[in-house]
JSON list of C-alpha atoms in Angstrom, two decimals:
[
{"chain": "Q", "resi": 1, "resn": "UNK", "atom": "CA", "xyz": [-15.27, 41.97, 58.18]},
{"chain": "Q", "resi": 2, "resn": "UNK", "atom": "CA", "xyz": [-17.87, 39.49, 58.25]},
{"chain": "Q", "resi": 3, "resn": "UNK", "atom": "CA", "xyz": [-17.04, 39.31, 54.56]},
{"chain": "Q", "resi": 4, "resn": "UNK", "atom": "CA", "xyz": [-12.85, 39.22, 54.20]},
{"chain": "Q", "resi": 5, "resn": "UNK", "atom": "CA", "xyz": [-13.38, 36.58, 56.68]},
{"chain": "Q", "resi": 6, "resn": "UNK", "atom": "CA", "xyz": [-15.40, 34.63, 54.79]},
{"chain": "Q", "resi": 7, "resn": "UNK", "atom": "CA", "xyz": [-13.63, 35.12, 51.40]},
{"chain": "Q", "resi": 8, "resn": "UNK", "atom": "CA", "xyz": [-10.39, 34.69, 52.04]},
{"chain": "Q", "resi": 9, "resn": "UNK", "atom": "CA", "xyz": [-11.25, 30.83, 52.92]},
{"chain": "Q", "resi": 10, "resn": "UNK", "atom": "CA", "xyz": [-12.77, 30.61, 49.53]},
{"chain": "Q", "resi": 11, "resn": "UNK", "atom": "CA", "xyz": [-10.02, 32.37, 47.85]},
{"chain": "Q", "resi": 12, "resn": "UNK", "atom": "CA", "xyz": [-8.03, 29.60, 49.33]},
{"chain": "Q", "resi": 13, "resn": "UNK", "atom": "CA", "xyz": [-9.74, 26.67, 48.34]},
{"chain": "Q", "resi": 14, "resn": "UNK", "atom": "CA", "xyz": [-10.41, 27.97, 44.26]},
{"chain": "Q", "resi": 15, "resn": "UNK", "atom": "CA", "xyz": [-6.94, 28.28, 43.82]},
{"chain": "Q", "resi": 16, "resn": "UNK", "atom": "CA", "xyz": [-6.30, 24.66, 45.84]},
{"chain": "Q", "resi": 17, "resn": "UNK", "atom": "CA", "xyz": [-9.09, 23.00, 42.80]},
{"chain": "Q", "resi": 18, "resn": "UNK", "atom": "CA", "xyz": [-6.65, 25.04, 40.30]},
{"chain": "Q", "resi": 19, "resn": "UNK", "atom": "CA", "xyz": [-4.91, 21.83, 37.13]},
{"chain": "Q", "resi": 20, "resn": "UNK", "atom": "CA", "xyz": [-1.91, 22.55, 36.85]},
{"chain": "Q", "resi": 21, "resn": "UNK", "atom": "CA", "xyz": [-1.35, 19.09, 35.27]},
{"chain": "Q", "resi": 22, "resn": "UNK", "atom": "CA", "xyz": [-0.47, 19.12, 31.43]},
{"chain": "Q", "resi": 23, "resn": "UNK", "atom": "CA", "xyz": [-2.95, 18.36, 28.82]},
{"chain": "Q", "resi": 24, "resn": "UNK", "atom": "CA", "xyz": [-2.23, 14.74, 27.09]},
{"chain": "Q", "resi": 25, "resn": "UNK", "atom": "CA", "xyz": [-2.20, 15.70, 23.38]},
{"chain": "Q", "resi": 26, "resn": "UNK", "atom": "CA", "xyz": [-0.96, 12.23, 22.60]},
{"chain": "Q", "resi": 27, "resn": "UNK", "atom": "CA", "xyz": [-3.87, 11.02, 21.79]},
{"chain": "Q", "resi": 28, "resn": "UNK", "atom": "CA", "xyz": [-5.01, 9.70, 18.05]},
{"chain": "Q", "resi": 29, "resn": "UNK", "atom": "CA", "xyz": [-6.51, 12.55, 16.22]},
{"chain": "Q", "resi": 30, "resn": "UNK", "atom": "CA", "xyz": [-10.14, 11.54, 15.10]},
{"chain": "Q", "resi": 31, "resn": "UNK", "atom": "CA", "xyz": [-10.40, 9.63, 11.24]},
{"chain": "Q", "resi": 32, "resn": "UNK", "atom": "CA", "xyz": [-11.71, 11.19, 8.86]},
{"chain": "Q", "resi": 33, "resn": "UNK", "atom": "CA", "xyz": [-14.45, 10.57, 6.19]},
{"chain": "Q", "resi": 34, "resn": "UNK", "atom": "CA", "xyz": [-15.44, 13.00, 4.22]},
{"chain": "Q", "resi": 35, "resn": "UNK", "atom": "CA", "xyz": [-17.29, 11.15, 1.92]},
{"chain": "Q", "resi": 36, "resn": "UNK", "atom": "CA", "xyz": [-19.59, 9.07, 4.05]},
{"chain": "Q", "resi": 37, "resn": "UNK", "atom": "CA", "xyz": [-18.82, 5.64, 2.83]},
{"chain": "Q", "resi": 38, "resn": "UNK", "atom": "CA", "xyz": [-17.44, 4.50, 6.10]},
{"chain": "Q", "resi": 39, "resn": "UNK", "atom": "CA", "xyz": [-14.16, 4.29, 5.37]},
{"chain": "Q", "resi": 40, "resn": "UNK", "atom": "CA", "xyz": [-11.38, 7.53, 6.67]},
{"chain": "Q", "resi": 41, "resn": "UNK", "atom": "CA", "xyz": [-9.22, 8.94, 4.27]},
{"chain": "Q", "resi": 42, "resn": "UNK", "atom": "CA", "xyz": [-6.37, 6.46, 5.46]},
{"chain": "Q", "resi": 43, "resn": "UNK", "atom": "CA", "xyz": [-8.36, 3.77, 4.01]},
{"chain": "Q", "resi": 44, "resn": "UNK", "atom": "CA", "xyz": [-10.40, 4.82, 1.07]},
{"chain": "Q", "resi": 45, "resn": "UNK", "atom": "CA", "xyz": [-8.24, 5.91, -1.97]},
{"chain": "Q", "resi": 46, "resn": "UNK", "atom": "CA", "xyz": [-10.45, 8.76, -3.01]},
{"chain": "Q", "resi": 47, "resn": "UNK", "atom": "CA", "xyz": [-12.27, 10.18, -0.61]},
{"chain": "Q", "resi": 48, "resn": "UNK", "atom": "CA", "xyz": [-14.71, 12.83, -2.56]},
{"chain": "Q", "resi": 49, "resn": "UNK", "atom": "CA", "xyz": [-16.21, 10.40, -4.09]},
{"chain": "Q", "resi": 50, "resn": "UNK", "atom": "CA", "xyz": [-18.29, 7.87, -1.66]},
{"chain": "Q", "resi": 51, "resn": "UNK", "atom": "CA", "xyz": [-19.03, 4.94, -4.50]},
{"chain": "Q", "resi": 52, "resn": "UNK", "atom": "CA", "xyz": [-15.18, 4.04, -4.23]},
{"chain": "Q", "resi": 53, "resn": "UNK", "atom": "CA", "xyz": [-14.29, 2.08, -1.52]},
{"chain": "Q", "resi": 54, "resn": "UNK", "atom": "CA", "xyz": [-12.40, -0.77, -0.33]},
{"chain": "Q", "resi": 55, "resn": "UNK", "atom": "CA", "xyz": [-15.44, -2.61, -0.41]},
{"chain": "Q", "resi": 56, "resn": "UNK", "atom": "CA", "xyz": [-16.83, -1.43, -3.56]},
{"chain": "Q", "resi": 57, "resn": "UNK", "atom": "CA", "xyz": [-17.68, -4.03, -6.95]},
{"chain": "Q", "resi": 58, "resn": "UNK", "atom": "CA", "xyz": [-14.79, -3.37, -9.69]},
{"chain": "Q", "resi": 59, "resn": "UNK", "atom": "CA", "xyz": [-16.05, -2.03, -12.17]},
{"chain": "Q", "resi": 60, "resn": "UNK", "atom": "CA", "xyz": [-14.91, -2.05, -16.68]},
{"chain": "Q", "resi": 61, "resn": "UNK", "atom": "CA", "xyz": [-14.51, 1.70, -15.88]},
{"chain": "Q", "resi": 62, "resn": "UNK", "atom": "CA", "xyz": [-11.32, 2.88, -16.34]},
{"chain": "Q", "resi": 63, "resn": "UNK", "atom": "CA", "xyz": [-10.68, 3.66, -12.68]},
{"chain": "Q", "resi": 64, "resn": "UNK", "atom": "CA", "xyz": [-9.65, 1.84, -9.19]},
{"chain": "Q", "resi": 65, "resn": "UNK", "atom": "CA", "xyz": [-13.53, 1.07, -7.56]},
{"chain": "Q", "resi": 66, "resn": "UNK", "atom": "CA", "xyz": [-12.40, -1.32, -4.65]},
{"chain": "Q", "resi": 67, "resn": "UNK", "atom": "CA", "xyz": [-8.84, 0.44, -4.20]},
{"chain": "Q", "resi": 68, "resn": "UNK", "atom": "CA", "xyz": [-6.84, -2.81, -4.74]},
{"chain": "Q", "resi": 69, "resn": "UNK", "atom": "CA", "xyz": [-4.34, -0.71, -6.24]},
{"chain": "Q", "resi": 70, "resn": "UNK", "atom": "CA", "xyz": [-5.04, -2.06, -10.11]},
{"chain": "Q", "resi": 71, "resn": "UNK", "atom": "CA", "xyz": [-7.99, -1.28, -12.60]},
{"chain": "Q", "resi": 72, "resn": "UNK", "atom": "CA", "xyz": [-10.41, -3.54, -13.60]},
{"chain": "Q", "resi": 73, "resn": "UNK", "atom": "CA", "xyz": [-8.67, -6.44, -13.34]},
{"chain": "Q", "resi": 74, "resn": "UNK", "atom": "CA", "xyz": [-11.26, -8.07, -11.07]},
{"chain": "Q", "resi": 75, "resn": "UNK", "atom": "CA", "xyz": [-14.03, -6.70, -12.51]},
{"chain": "Q", "resi": 76, "resn": "UNK", "atom": "CA", "xyz": [-17.41, -7.64, -11.82]},
{"chain": "Q", "resi": 77, "resn": "UNK", "atom": "CA", "xyz": [-19.11, -6.49, -15.25]},
{"chain": "Q", "resi": 78, "resn": "UNK", "atom": "CA", "xyz": [-15.77, -8.13, -17.17]},
{"chain": "Q", "resi": 79, "resn": "UNK", "atom": "CA", "xyz": [-16.93, -9.68, -20.74]},
{"chain": "Q", "resi": 80, "resn": "UNK", "atom": "CA", "xyz": [-16.48, -13.01, -22.18]},
{"chain": "Q", "resi": 81, "resn": "UNK", "atom": "CA", "xyz": [-15.01, -12.42, -25.50]},
{"chain": "Q", "resi": 82, "resn": "UNK", "atom": "CA", "xyz": [-14.08, -15.77, -28.56]},
{"chain": "Q", "resi": 83, "resn": "UNK", "atom": "CA", "xyz": [-10.93, -16.36, -30.77]},
{"chain": "Q", "resi": 84, "resn": "UNK", "atom": "CA", "xyz": [-11.77, -15.50, -33.65]},
{"chain": "Q", "resi": 85, "resn": "UNK", "atom": "CA", "xyz": [-8.79, -17.26, -36.25]},
{"chain": "Q", "resi": 86, "resn": "UNK", "atom": "CA", "xyz": [-10.58, -17.01, -39.77]},
{"chain": "Q", "resi": 87, "resn": "UNK", "atom": "CA", "xyz": [-12.07, -13.36, -38.79]},
{"chain": "Q", "resi": 88, "resn": "UNK", "atom": "CA", "xyz": [-15.44, -13.91, -40.28]},
{"chain": "Q", "resi": 89, "resn": "UNK", "atom": "CA", "xyz": [-16.89, -12.13, -36.64]},
{"chain": "Q", "resi": 90, "resn": "UNK", "atom": "CA", "xyz": [-17.57, -15.34, -35.19]},
{"chain": "Q", "resi": 91, "resn": "UNK", "atom": "CA", "xyz": [-15.08, -17.02, -31.88]},
{"chain": "Q", "resi": 92, "resn": "UNK", "atom": "CA", "xyz": [-14.32, -20.43, -31.46]},
{"chain": "Q", "resi": 93, "resn": "UNK", "atom": "CA", "xyz": [-16.26, -21.57, -28.14]},
{"chain": "Q", "resi": 94, "resn": "UNK", "atom": "CA", "xyz": [-12.82, -23.14, -27.38]},
{"chain": "Q", "resi": 95, "resn": "UNK", "atom": "CA", "xyz": [-10.61, -20.14, -27.40]},
{"chain": "Q", "resi": 96, "resn": "UNK", "atom": "CA", "xyz": [-12.25, -17.50, -25.13]},
{"chain": "Q", "resi": 97, "resn": "UNK", "atom": "CA", "xyz": [-10.67, -15.48, -22.36]},
{"chain": "Q", "resi": 98, "resn": "UNK", "atom": "CA", "xyz": [-12.69, -12.50, -19.88]},
{"chain": "Q", "resi": 99, "resn": "UNK", "atom": "CA", "xyz": [-11.75, -8.06, -20.63]},
{"chain": "Q", "resi": 100, "resn": "UNK", "atom": "CA", "xyz": [-13.02, -5.34, -20.23]},
{"chain": "Q", "resi": 101, "resn": "UNK", "atom": "CA", "xyz": [-12.30, -4.82, -24.15]},
{"chain": "Q", "resi": 102, "resn": "UNK", "atom": "CA", "xyz": [-11.60, -7.43, -27.02]},
{"chain": "Q", "resi": 103, "resn": "UNK", "atom": "CA", "xyz": [-8.76, -7.78, -27.55]},
{"chain": "Q", "resi": 104, "resn": "UNK", "atom": "CA", "xyz": [-7.08, -7.90, -30.91]},
{"chain": "Q", "resi": 105, "resn": "UNK", "atom": "CA", "xyz": [-8.66, -11.33, -32.27]},
{"chain": "Q", "resi": 106, "resn": "UNK", "atom": "CA", "xyz": [-10.97, -12.02, -29.66]},
{"chain": "Q", "resi": 107, "resn": "UNK", "atom": "CA", "xyz": [-15.09, -11.32, -30.57]},
{"chain": "Q", "resi": 108, "resn": "UNK", "atom": "CA", "xyz": [-18.53, -11.30, -28.92]},
{"chain": "Q", "resi": 109, "resn": "UNK", "atom": "CA", "xyz": [-19.99, -13.75, -30.70]},
{"chain": "Q", "resi": 110, "resn": "UNK", "atom": "CA", "xyz": [-19.44, -16.95, -30.37]},
{"chain": "Q", "resi": 111, "resn": "UNK", "atom": "CA", "xyz": [-20.65, -20.16, -32.32]},
{"chain": "Q", "resi": 112, "resn": "UNK", "atom": "CA", "xyz": [-17.79, -20.84, -34.42]},
{"chain": "Q", "resi": 113, "resn": "UNK", "atom": "CA", "xyz": [-18.20, -24.63, -35.87]},
{"chain": "Q", "resi": 114, "resn": "UNK", "atom": "CA", "xyz": [-14.84, -24.32, -38.52]},
{"chain": "Q", "resi": 115, "resn": "UNK", "atom": "CA", "xyz": [-12.63, -21.16, -37.38]},
{"chain": "Q", "resi": 116, "resn": "UNK", "atom": "CA", "xyz": [-10.00, -21.88, -39.73]},
{"chain": "Q", "resi": 117, "resn": "UNK", "atom": "CA", "xyz": [-12.65, -21.14, -42.22]},
{"chain": "Q", "resi": 118, "resn": "UNK", "atom": "CA", "xyz": [-14.51, -18.19, -42.57]},
{"chain": "Q", "resi": 119, "resn": "UNK", "atom": "CA", "xyz": [-17.26, -19.73, -44.97]},
{"chain": "Q", "resi": 120, "resn": "UNK", "atom": "CA", "xyz": [-18.42, -21.23, -41.87]},
{"chain": "Q", "resi": 121, "resn": "UNK", "atom": "CA", "xyz": [-19.63, -19.37, -39.25]},
{"chain": "Q", "resi": 122, "resn": "UNK", "atom": "CA", "xyz": [-23.66, -19.50, -37.78]},
{"chain": "Q", "resi": 123, "resn": "UNK", "atom": "CA", "xyz": [-26.28, -18.54, -40.19]},
{"chain": "Q", "resi": 124, "resn": "UNK", "atom": "CA", "xyz": [-23.34, -19.11, -43.23]},
{"chain": "Q", "resi": 125, "resn": "UNK", "atom": "CA", "xyz": [-25.33, -19.95, -46.62]},
{"chain": "Q", "resi": 126, "resn": "UNK", "atom": "CA", "xyz": [-25.43, -23.94, -46.97]},
{"chain": "Q", "resi": 127, "resn": "UNK", "atom": "CA", "xyz": [-25.50, -23.65, -42.82]},
{"chain": "Q", "resi": 128, "resn": "UNK", "atom": "CA", "xyz": [-28.25, -27.45, -41.89]},
{"chain": "Q", "resi": 129, "resn": "UNK", "atom": "CA", "xyz": [-29.17, -24.91, -39.43]},
{"chain": "Q", "resi": 130, "resn": "UNK", "atom": "CA", "xyz": [-31.26, -22.66, -41.78]},
{"chain": "Q", "resi": 131, "resn": "UNK", "atom": "CA", "xyz": [-32.27, -24.38, -44.73]},
{"chain": "Q", "resi": 132, "resn": "UNK", "atom": "CA", "xyz": [-36.12, -25.04, -45.14]},
{"chain": "Q", "resi": 133, "resn": "UNK", "atom": "CA", "xyz": [-37.33, -27.64, -44.17]},
{"chain": "Q", "resi": 134, "resn": "UNK", "atom": "CA", "xyz": [-38.93, -29.77, -46.87]},
{"chain": "Q", "resi": 135, "resn": "UNK", "atom": "CA", "xyz": [-42.78, -30.61, -45.98]},
{"chain": "Q", "resi": 136, "resn": "UNK", "atom": "CA", "xyz": [-42.17, -34.70, -46.51]},
{"chain": "Q", "resi": 137, "resn": "UNK", "atom": "CA", "xyz": [-45.97, -35.72, -48.35]}
]
């Protein structure tokens, strides 16, 4: 009988400790960062690639590296191109722009002193800078 006497208070005590309160499932789910770059899927425009994130440098590669919604417009590796009005392969230093690829009528080499005449460009025949110096006796 002694076992029954001890068991009854123990059962009453255990029944009183039961938690009938509903669980709170309204907490925000944990943020997921699939590629481990420090930006969760909700902020990272390509969470499968750790080189692409809001803190990445934009590059001339046809990809939105920094997740700003534009491709290559503010790339860090833009090239300076020179307008080549006379189509001699050398552009005018006074007409430049930066872009990933050369726009029509622009070239990578500047220094054309007369961009209206294809006969004049750096290294052209007769250019004083490239003539052999005469020895003075």
